[in-house]
Structure formats: C-alpha cells, structure tokens
Short mmCIF file of C-alpha atoms and ligand atoms in Angstrom, two decimals:
data_model
loop_
_atom_site.label_atom_id
_atom_site.label_comp_id
_atom_site.label_asym_id
_atom_site.label_seq_id
_atom_site.Cartn_x
_atom_site.Cartn_y
_atom_site.Cartn_z
CA MET A 295 26.90 -22.96 12.63
CA LYS A 296 23.58 -24.27 14.21
CA ARG A 297 23.45 -21.01 16.18
CA LEU A 298 23.97 -19.04 13.38
CA ILE A 299 20.94 -20.41 11.37
CA PRO A 300 18.04 -18.37 13.45
CA LEU A 301 20.19 -15.34 12.53
CA ILE A 302 20.88 -15.98 9.10
CA LEU A 303 17.00 -16.90 8.87
CA LEU A 304 16.10 -13.38 10.66
CA ALA A 305 18.01 -11.43 8.19
CA LEU A 306 16.55 -13.47 5.23
CA THR A 307 13.13 -11.66 6.46
CA ALA A 308 13.99 -8.63 4.98
CA CYS A 309 14.23 -10.17 1.42
CA SER A 310 11.19 -9.96 -0.45
CA ARG A 311 9.81 -9.69 -4.10
CA ASN A 312 7.27 -7.76 -2.89
CA PRO A 313 7.79 -4.36 -4.48
CA SER A 314 6.13 -2.06 -1.91
CA VAL A 315 9.04 -0.31 -0.46
CA VAL A 316 9.01 3.50 0.54
CA LEU A 317 12.66 3.65 -1.05
CA ASP A 318 11.50 2.80 -4.75
CA PRO A 319 9.28 5.94 -5.20
CA GLY A 320 7.00 6.26 -7.96
CA GLY A 321 5.83 9.76 -7.70
CA PRO A 322 6.62 13.12 -6.01
CA HIS A 323 4.95 12.52 -2.66
CA ALA A 324 7.06 9.23 -1.80
CA ARG A 325 10.02 10.86 -3.77
CA VAL A 326 10.41 13.78 -1.06
CA THR A 327 9.81 11.64 1.75
CA ALA A 328 12.69 9.10 0.46
CA GLY A 329 14.68 12.18 -0.16
CA LEU A 330 14.23 13.49 3.67
CA PHE A 331 15.15 9.63 4.46
CA TRP A 332 18.64 9.61 2.88
CA LEU A 333 19.23 13.30 3.97
CA PHE A 334 18.98 11.68 7.59
CA ILE A 335 20.87 8.77 6.78
CA ALA A 336 23.72 10.87 4.79
CA VAL A 337 24.06 13.14 8.11
CA ASN A 338 23.66 10.42 10.96
CA GLY A 339 26.28 8.54 8.75
CA VAL A 340 28.92 10.92 8.89
CA ILE A 341 28.21 11.54 12.72
CA TRP A 342 28.76 7.80 13.27
CA GLY A 343 31.87 7.61 10.92
CA MET A 344 33.19 10.56 13.12
CA VAL A 345 32.70 8.79 16.39
CA LEU A 346 33.93 5.32 15.69
CA GLY A 347 37.18 7.53 14.19
CA VAL A 348 37.54 9.33 17.59
CA LEU A 349 37.01 5.92 19.30
CA GLY A 350 39.64 4.33 17.06
CA TRP A 351 42.18 6.90 17.27
CA SER A 352 41.93 7.00 21.15
CA LEU A 353 42.25 3.30 21.41
CA PHE A 354 45.24 3.50 18.95
CA LEU A 355 46.98 6.00 21.21
CA ASN A 356 46.30 3.72 24.23
CA ARG A 357 48.15 0.82 22.77
CA VAL A 358 51.45 2.77 21.68
CA ARG A 359 51.38 4.50 25.32
CA GLU A 360 51.23 1.28 27.07
CA THR A 361 53.21 2.60 30.14
CA MET A 362 50.82 5.59 30.51
CA ALA A 363 49.85 6.56 34.00
CA PRO A 364 46.45 7.02 34.81
CA ILE A 365 45.13 10.45 33.52
CA GLU A 366 45.31 13.35 36.21
CA PRO A 367 43.32 16.33 35.07
CA GLY A 368 45.07 19.19 35.04
CA ALA A 369 44.27 23.02 34.72
CA LEU A 370 44.88 22.94 31.15
CA SER A 371 43.06 19.39 30.06
CA GLU A 372 39.81 20.73 32.23
CA ARG A 373 39.83 23.65 30.01
CA ARG A 374 40.08 21.52 26.80
CA LEU A 375 37.44 19.13 28.35
CA ARG A 376 34.86 22.24 28.50
CA LEU A 377 35.93 23.31 25.29
CA TRP A 378 35.28 20.06 23.85
CA VAL A 379 31.74 19.22 25.78
CA GLY A 380 30.74 22.65 24.40
CA ILE A 381 31.47 22.09 20.67
CA ALA A 382 29.59 18.97 20.80
CA ILE A 383 26.53 20.16 22.65
CA GLY A 384 26.62 22.83 19.85
CA ALA A 385 26.78 20.30 16.95
CA THR A 386 24.04 18.35 18.54
CA VAL A 387 21.88 21.44 18.69
CA LEU A 388 22.70 22.48 15.02
CA VAL A 389 22.16 18.97 13.81
CA LEU A 390 18.80 18.46 15.61
CA SER A 391 17.77 22.29 14.22
CA PHE A 392 18.64 21.09 10.69
CA PHE A 393 16.68 17.94 11.00
CA VAL A 394 13.50 19.83 12.38
CA GLY A 395 14.02 22.36 9.07
CA ALA A 396 14.20 19.71 6.83
CA SER A 397 11.07 17.72 7.96
CA PHE A 398 9.38 21.28 7.93
CA VAL A 399 10.36 21.71 4.57
CA THR A 400 9.24 18.37 3.42
CA ASP A 401 5.93 18.68 5.44
CA LYS A 402 5.18 22.03 3.53
CA GLN A 403 6.04 20.64 0.00
CA LEU A 404 3.66 17.49 0.70
CA ILE A 405 1.02 19.97 1.32
CA ASP A 406 1.52 21.60 -1.55
CA PHE A 407 1.34 18.71 -3.75
CA ASP A 408 -2.37 17.87 -2.28
CA ARG A 409 -3.34 21.14 -3.58
CA ASP A 410 -6.17 21.04 -6.81
CA PRO A 411 -6.36 17.14 -7.48
CA GLN A 412 -7.43 16.43 -10.89
CA LEU A 413 -9.29 13.29 -10.33
CA ALA A 414 -11.16 11.89 -7.18
CA ILE A 415 -11.81 8.02 -6.45
CA GLU A 416 -13.96 7.25 -3.28
CA VAL A 417 -12.18 4.27 -1.67
CA THR A 418 -14.11 2.59 1.12
CA GLY A 419 -12.61 0.07 3.88
CA HIS A 420 -14.61 -3.20 4.34
CA GLN A 421 -13.33 -6.06 6.36
CA TRP A 422 -11.33 -7.24 4.29
CA TRP A 423 -11.71 -5.75 0.98
CA TRP A 424 -11.90 -2.36 -0.86
CA GLU A 425 -14.29 -0.91 -2.44
CA ALA A 426 -13.59 2.05 -5.31
CA ARG A 427 -16.03 4.14 -6.48
CA TYR A 428 -15.32 6.43 -9.72
CA ALA A 429 -17.74 9.13 -10.40
CA GLY A 430 -18.86 10.24 -13.98
CA PRO A 431 -20.12 13.33 -15.32
CA LEU A 432 -23.52 11.47 -15.71
CA PRO A 433 -24.61 9.52 -12.83
CA SER A 434 -24.77 6.53 -15.58
CA ASP A 435 -21.00 6.87 -15.76
CA SER A 436 -20.44 5.96 -12.26
CA PHE A 437 -19.07 2.54 -11.46
CA VAL A 438 -17.72 0.67 -8.77
CA THR A 439 -15.10 -1.95 -8.65
CA ALA A 440 -12.70 -3.37 -5.93
CA ASN A 441 -9.23 -3.88 -4.59
CA GLU A 442 -7.58 -2.64 -7.71
CA ILE A 443 -7.58 0.95 -8.74
CA HIS A 444 -6.11 2.49 -11.99
CA VAL A 445 -4.90 5.95 -12.06
CA PRO A 446 -3.48 8.19 -15.03
CA VAL A 447 0.23 8.95 -14.96
CA HIS A 448 1.31 12.79 -13.91
CA THR A 449 -2.31 13.25 -12.56
CA LYS A 450 -2.95 14.31 -8.60
CA VAL A 451 -5.69 11.76 -7.56
CA LYS A 452 -7.51 12.41 -4.51
CA LEU A 453 -8.63 8.93 -2.52
CA VAL A 454 -11.50 10.00 -0.73
CA LEU A 455 -11.67 7.65 2.31
CA ARG A 456 -14.46 6.10 4.19
CA SER A 457 -14.74 2.90 6.42
CA ASN A 458 -17.81 0.60 6.33
CA ASP A 459 -16.80 -0.90 9.55
CA VAL A 460 -13.83 -0.90 11.79
CA ILE A 461 -10.69 1.30 11.37
CA HIS A 462 -8.54 0.42 8.31
CA SER A 463 -5.60 2.35 7.25
CA VAL A 464 -4.47 2.82 3.52
CA TRP A 465 -0.76 2.59 2.89
CA LEU A 466 0.69 2.93 -0.71
CA PRO A 467 4.41 2.78 0.12
CA ASN A 468 5.79 3.78 -3.34
CA LEU A 469 3.50 6.55 -3.76
CA ALA A 470 2.23 8.31 -0.64
CA GLY A 471 1.89 7.90 2.95
CA LYS A 472 -0.51 5.84 5.29
CA ARG A 473 -3.96 7.37 6.06
CA ASP A 474 -6.08 6.17 8.71
CA VAL A 475 -9.84 5.29 7.52
CA ILE A 476 -11.76 5.81 10.66
CA PRO A 477 -15.51 5.00 10.74
CA GLY A 478 -17.46 8.37 10.23
CA HIS A 479 -14.50 10.46 10.00
CA ALA A 480 -13.84 11.67 6.46
CA ALA A 481 -10.13 11.43 5.42
CA ASP A 482 -8.31 11.77 2.02
CA LEU A 483 -4.97 11.03 0.38
CA VAL A 484 -3.58 12.36 -2.55
CA ILE A 485 -1.29 10.19 -4.90
CA GLU A 486 0.35 10.93 -8.16
CA ALA A 487 2.62 8.37 -10.35
CA ASP A 488 5.05 9.93 -12.63
CA ARG A 489 5.69 6.48 -14.25
CA PRO A 490 3.52 3.82 -15.34
CA GLY A 491 3.44 0.94 -13.08
CA VAL A 492 1.60 -1.28 -10.79
CA TRP A 493 2.11 -0.62 -7.00
CA GLN A 494 1.08 -2.68 -3.95
CA GLY A 495 -0.90 -1.27 -1.21
CA ARG A 496 -2.22 -2.37 1.99
CA CYS A 497 -4.16 -1.94 4.91
CA ALA A 498 -1.86 -1.08 7.84
CA GLU A 499 -4.29 -1.15 10.72
CA PHE A 500 -5.10 -4.34 12.29
CA CYS A 501 -8.73 -4.93 11.63
CA GLY A 502 -9.76 -8.42 12.24
CA LEU A 503 -8.91 -11.89 11.02
CA GLU A 504 -7.84 -11.33 7.35
CA HIS A 505 -6.04 -8.15 7.80
CA ALA A 506 -3.17 -9.28 6.11
CA TYR A 507 -5.34 -10.08 3.07
CA MET A 508 -6.66 -6.73 2.64
CA ASN A 509 -4.46 -5.57 -0.30
CA LEU A 510 -4.79 -2.70 -2.77
CA VAL A 511 -3.46 -2.59 -6.04
CA VAL A 512 -2.61 0.57 -8.06
CA VAL A 513 -2.26 0.53 -11.63
CA ALA A 514 -0.76 3.53 -13.30
CA GLU A 515 -1.19 3.87 -16.49
CA PRO A 516 -1.04 6.42 -19.78
CA ARG A 517 -3.64 8.87 -20.19
CA ALA A 518 -5.14 7.09 -23.08
CA GLN A 519 -4.59 3.76 -21.72
CA PHE A 520 -6.82 4.75 -18.31
CA ASP A 521 -9.16 6.43 -20.28
CA ALA A 522 -9.82 3.10 -22.35
CA TRP A 523 -9.92 1.14 -18.87
CA LEU A 524 -12.44 3.75 -17.81
CA VAL A 525 -14.66 3.46 -20.89
CA HIS A 526 -14.62 -0.54 -20.67
CA GLN A 527 -15.27 -0.29 -16.56
CA ARG A 528 -18.65 1.87 -17.34
CA GLU A 529 -19.82 -0.58 -19.60
CA PRO A 530 -22.12 -3.67 -18.38
CA ALA A 531 -21.18 -7.12 -18.37
CA VAL A 532 -21.52 -8.67 -21.78
CA THR A 533 -24.62 -10.44 -22.51
CA PRO A 534 -24.11 -14.04 -22.71
CA SER A 535 -25.22 -16.22 -26.04
CA ALA A 536 -23.62 -19.74 -25.21
CA ALA A 537 -26.13 -22.18 -23.75
CA GLU A 538 -24.01 -22.61 -20.34
CA VAL A 539 -22.99 -19.32 -19.66
CA VAL A 540 -26.63 -18.28 -19.92
CA ARG A 541 -27.39 -21.18 -17.44
CA GLY A 542 -24.31 -19.66 -15.55
CA GLN A 543 -26.20 -16.29 -15.62
CA GLN A 544 -29.09 -17.88 -14.16
CA VAL A 545 -27.19 -19.65 -11.38
CA PHE A 546 -25.85 -16.18 -10.31
CA ALA A 547 -28.92 -14.37 -10.38
CA SER A 548 -31.17 -17.03 -8.77
CA GLY A 549 -28.66 -18.36 -6.22
CA PRO A 550 -27.04 -16.79 -2.96
CA CYS A 551 -24.27 -14.87 -5.18
CA ALA A 552 -26.61 -12.32 -6.18
CA MET A 553 -27.49 -11.29 -2.32
CA CYS A 554 -24.11 -9.58 -1.84
CA HIS A 555 -22.57 -9.34 -5.33
CA THR A 556 -23.84 -7.11 -8.44
CA ILE A 557 -23.07 -7.95 -11.93
CA ARG A 558 -24.02 -4.95 -13.95
CA THR A 559 -26.19 -6.06 -17.09
CA PRO A 560 -27.94 -3.76 -19.46
CA ASP A 561 -31.16 -4.48 -17.22
CA ALA A 562 -29.84 -4.56 -14.03
CA THR A 563 -27.83 -1.60 -12.86
CA GLY A 564 -26.96 -0.64 -9.40
CA TYR A 565 -23.70 -1.21 -6.87
CA SER A 566 -22.71 -3.81 -4.52
CA THR A 567 -21.56 -2.63 -1.37
CA ASN A 568 -21.65 -5.75 0.73
CA ALA A 569 -19.06 -7.37 -1.38
CA PRO A 570 -16.98 -6.81 -4.51
CA ASP A 571 -18.72 -5.84 -7.65
CA LEU A 572 -18.17 -8.54 -10.07
CA THR A 573 -18.99 -7.02 -13.40
CA HIS A 574 -15.53 -6.94 -14.74
CA LEU A 575 -14.29 -9.40 -12.32
CA MET A 576 -11.64 -10.89 -14.73
CA SER A 577 -9.96 -7.83 -15.56
CA ARG A 578 -8.69 -7.88 -11.68
CA GLN A 579 -5.45 -9.43 -11.07
CA THR A 580 -6.33 -11.19 -7.43
CA ILE A 581 -9.42 -12.42 -5.89
CA GLY A 582 -10.13 -11.94 -2.28
CA ALA A 583 -8.26 -8.83 -1.99
CA GLY A 584 -4.76 -10.21 -2.76
CA ALA A 585 -5.47 -13.64 -1.34
CA ALA A 586 -5.02 -15.49 -4.36
CA PRO A 587 -4.25 -15.19 -8.12
CA ASN A 588 -7.37 -14.21 -9.98
CA THR A 589 -7.17 -17.69 -12.35
CA THR A 590 -9.91 -19.93 -13.32
CA GLY A 591 -8.57 -22.75 -10.98
CA TYR A 592 -8.49 -20.43 -7.72
CA LEU A 593 -11.64 -18.59 -8.90
CA ALA A 594 -12.99 -22.49 -8.66
CA GLY A 595 -11.36 -22.95 -5.40
CA TRP A 596 -12.44 -19.61 -3.93
CA ILE A 597 -16.41 -20.33 -4.67
CA ILE A 598 -16.03 -24.10 -3.40
CA ASP A 599 -14.11 -23.11 -0.19
CA PRO A 600 -13.36 -19.43 0.34
CA HIS A 601 -12.36 -20.33 3.99
CA GLY A 602 -9.78 -22.78 2.37
CA ILE A 603 -7.93 -19.58 0.82
CA LYS A 604 -9.04 -16.70 3.35
CA PRO A 605 -10.34 -18.27 6.79
CA GLY A 606 -12.88 -15.85 8.20
CA VAL A 607 -13.74 -14.28 5.05
CA HIS A 608 -17.51 -13.04 5.08
CA MET A 609 -18.50 -14.89 1.92
CA PRO A 610 -20.03 -17.96 2.89
CA THR A 611 -19.62 -21.68 1.48
CA ILE A 612 -22.08 -22.21 -1.05
CA GLN A 613 -23.13 -25.78 -2.05
CA GLN A 614 -24.06 -26.20 -6.08
CA ASN A 615 -24.44 -29.13 -8.13
CA SER A 616 -21.47 -29.84 -10.24
CA ALA A 617 -23.40 -28.78 -13.54
CA ASP A 618 -24.30 -25.44 -12.27
CA TYR A 619 -21.07 -24.83 -10.51
CA GLN A 620 -19.39 -25.41 -13.86
CA ALA A 621 -21.98 -23.20 -15.46
CA LEU A 622 -21.45 -20.25 -13.12
CA LEU A 623 -17.56 -20.42 -13.77
CA ALA A 624 -17.89 -20.27 -17.35
CA TYR A 625 -20.09 -16.96 -16.66
CA LEU A 626 -17.61 -15.52 -14.18
CA GLY A 627 -14.90 -16.28 -16.79
CA THR A 628 -16.76 -13.97 -19.62
CA LEU A 629 -16.65 -10.77 -16.87
CA LYS A 630 -13.67 -9.57 -18.40
CU1 CUA B 810 -8.22 -3.15 7.20
CU2 CUA B 810 -6.38 -3.90 8.23
#
C-alpha cells in the first residue's frame, strides 16, 4: 500500500477544480480544436483496440496448441506475411494522410474564424500582470484595466498583444490556443465566446519568479451587460465624501502608491502602465493577477506585505501609520 501512495498522489494531480481545460470549449476556436482532438482519440482508439485484439487472438491460439512445433516459414506463409505487411504499411500511410488532411482543414477553419474581428483590446504583458486597454470612439472613452477582460458573447474579439519586458504567452484554453507575446513584436489572438462564462487564462511562457501568478480572466457576458460594464469602466472613480475616505484619497495621491498606480478622478485622468490601474479595483475578482481573491482582508495583507502573498512582485512594502492605512483601505473599498 505504501508503495502505491506516490502513484495515487500522482494520479490525483490531474484532479483540479480549475475550469481552464481545452476539452470544455467556450467558443468556436476551442471547439474545432477539441473536435480534432476527439477525432485523433477515436481513430487511434480503434487502432489500439485492433492491435490488442490481434495480440489476444494470437495468445489464445498459442494456448490451445500447446504442443505446437516452432514455425517454419514455408512458401505460402511467406507470401501471406508479405501481404499483411503491405496492408499494414498501406493502412498506416492512409491514417497519417487522413490526420494531416484533418489538421489542415482545422487550421483553415481557425484562420477563417479570425477574419473581420468586431472588437479590439490591447493586452500588454508585464512582469507579472496583464494590462488591458479598451479604446473608444473618443480618446476620453479609452480606459485601462488589469488582469480581467470583459467581452460580449458571439463577438470576435482581437487581442492585440504586446510585451513591456520579457517574453510572455497568452493561453486561454477554453477559447483559443496560445500566442507568444514577444517584446517589439506585434501579435494578436482572436477569441470568441459563444456562451456567457468566466474563463481562466494564464501566462504560458516562463517569465520570471512569479510566472505562475500571471493569470488573465475572461468574462464573457451578453451584449447589454458588456455595454453597461464598458460605460461603468469609462467613468472616473467616485469622488469621496466621507471624512475617512477623503483622507484615504489623500494618502493614495500624496504617498508612494500614486508613483505607479493611477486612479482616474474627474480632475486627474491618464493611464498607469507601471502597475495596474485601480480606478475600478473592486470590480475585479483577484489581486496580484490571481495571487489572492479581491477581498478587504487580502487587500489589507497585500498593501502591508505584498511579498508575503506574491514573492518577488515589483510592488514594494509600504510603511504607513495605522490611521492612514485604514483610511487608504476605506478609499480603495469605494473603487467599485
Ligand atoms: Cu508572463 Cu509567464
């Protein structure tokens, strides 16, 4: 039993509640890729079954003819052998050609899907978070968010990919394949969700210490809901009125936070590209690109000791007196 434990543990590593699997397609790109996968599995499964069948049959024959003399290949069996080898080679060539053809057709379908995207989002990889920029019809309609993108369902969305530092790779298994994000090299990835849902994506190219916490969430929602999200994200942060929240805003604006982060207010617009934009921080699910859930408790821990949650993160530990710290937390909590 003891010897079996490592084996059981190894088998259990495949059990995960993480829904980011290629075989749960949420859109046409992933669906055709999954279709190709199942085709390979079906054809190879049939071949595997046939090989095992022939093996079992020959073992059975050997068992009943226990007194069988060693086989002397005569003229007849030599001819039969040649025939069977010929059939096997022919079948192999046929199956391989079929697979190449099926891959080609799938590739063509994927290229066709990518034509005429209806929406573009600029996604920039940073160590270790994703910046997402939505452009609008007017410059004032543009806004930046981080680590979580919203898309409308049944819409081809082109992710225009950039890197700010090293090579990253976007992987959204339920929606599309992987695309490397190389500094100085333009790349894009078209995704389309055909049902509402929340899909996990991740960086798939080792990019440094916190590569494992460089997640990208895609929230696909009906058009009306997406439009409402867009309108809300374009708005500046609420102007605080409560005394503690006003103080928190001052702590943010006059302290080290504002050196990297931006919170758009009616009189201070602009984007931050050094660190995630916090204008609507509380509308996001996680902090630190998936390092922790976005709750007041984790947020408090994150500000006091970001390295305790995400070792190596570029955010420094910030010393603050407790009143300022509470005020800052209160202010961040209003950024819905
Ligand atoms: Cu970015 Cu791995």
